[in-house]
Amino acid sequence: VTTFAVSAQAADIRHMSRSEIQSVQQALADGGFYRYGVDGKWGPYSDAALRSFQQAKGLPATGQMCKETSKKLGVVFSDKGQSPNRKLN
């Protein structure tokens, strides 16, 4: 299982750092939901991929990184605000 550490304040995608967005894009790509460049820029393709992921997992397709979405996506929110890390379990 791949997990990513993302700062707690990153729940609002508009306030996520480029590396945090790359982590979310990579997790979506790993799940087969995102087929574009993992560039750290949130745009319509990233948004559509997140909404598709949410819908496929039975979540409200809000396009926001709520706790349930992050849990199912494998994105872990850290209280320390550290840079995203990839951890292989």
C-alpha positions as MATLAB code, in Angstrom:
seq = 'VTTFAVSAQAADIRHMSRSEIQSVQQALADGGFYRYGVDGKWGPYSDAALRSFQQAKGLPATGQMCKETSKKLGVVFSDKGQSPNRKLN';
ca = [
       0.000    0.000    0.000;
       1.330    3.421   -0.915;
       0.571    6.303    1.422;
       1.426    9.954    1.194;
       1.861   12.387    4.039;
       0.181   15.700    3.312;
      -0.093   18.615    5.687;
      -3.369   18.959    7.551;
      -4.094   22.374    6.024;
      -3.967   20.808    2.552;
      -7.555   19.573    2.740;
      -8.563   22.558    0.610;
      -6.929   21.813   -2.738;
      -6.579   25.532   -3.498;
      -4.117   25.789   -0.594;
      -2.080   22.677   -1.326;
       1.581   22.947   -2.271;
       2.786   21.720   -5.633;
       4.358   18.633   -4.058;
       1.137   17.853   -2.174;
      -0.842   18.077   -5.417;
       1.696   15.800   -7.091;
       1.128   13.260   -4.315;
      -2.627   13.320   -4.867;
      -2.205   13.135   -8.652;
       0.178   10.189   -8.280;
      -2.241    8.346   -5.991;
      -5.041    8.935   -8.515;
      -2.780    7.740  -11.338;
      -1.785    4.643   -9.366;
      -5.491    3.861   -9.003;
      -6.146    4.302  -12.729;
      -8.147    7.513  -12.377;
      -5.595   10.025  -13.687;
      -3.842    9.575  -17.020;
      -2.057   12.888  -17.403;
       1.249   14.328  -16.268;
       1.868   14.418  -12.541;
       2.884   18.060  -12.571;
       1.594   19.469   -9.298;
      -0.884   21.769  -11.040;
      -4.535   21.271  -10.123;
      -6.747   21.693  -13.151;
      -9.855   20.238  -14.769;
      -8.280   16.800  -15.398;
      -7.153   16.461  -11.783;
     -10.565   17.605  -10.586;
     -12.379   15.134  -12.862;
     -10.084   12.319  -11.721;
     -10.751   13.073   -8.049;
     -14.513   13.245   -8.636;
     -14.416    9.938  -10.569;
     -12.452    8.348   -7.738;
     -14.943    9.615   -5.176;
     -17.895    8.356   -7.194;
     -16.274    4.932   -7.731;
     -15.695    4.623   -3.976;
     -19.270    5.577   -3.077;
     -18.311    9.000   -1.748;
     -19.944   12.328   -2.583;
     -18.200   13.569   -5.737;
     -17.279   16.979   -4.314;
     -13.779   17.305   -5.738;
     -12.517   18.150   -2.233;
     -10.017   16.212   -0.125;
     -12.197   15.293    2.828;
     -10.915   12.807    5.429;
     -12.838    9.897    3.910;
     -11.516   10.647    0.409;
      -7.955   10.938    1.660;
      -8.276    7.690    3.602;
      -9.586    5.743    0.619;
      -7.053    7.363   -1.700;
      -4.180    6.522    0.640;
      -3.284   10.136    1.322;
      -2.489   10.601    4.988;
      -2.854   14.008    6.618;
      -0.026   14.837    8.996;
      -0.307   17.304   11.854;
       3.306   18.341   11.350;
       2.879   19.938    7.928;
       5.718   17.905    6.463;
       6.448   17.556    2.790;
       4.800   14.611    1.054;
       6.633   11.314    1.374;
       6.034    8.040   -0.361;
       6.017    5.122    1.988;
       5.713    1.569    0.800;
       4.152   -0.809    3.334;
];
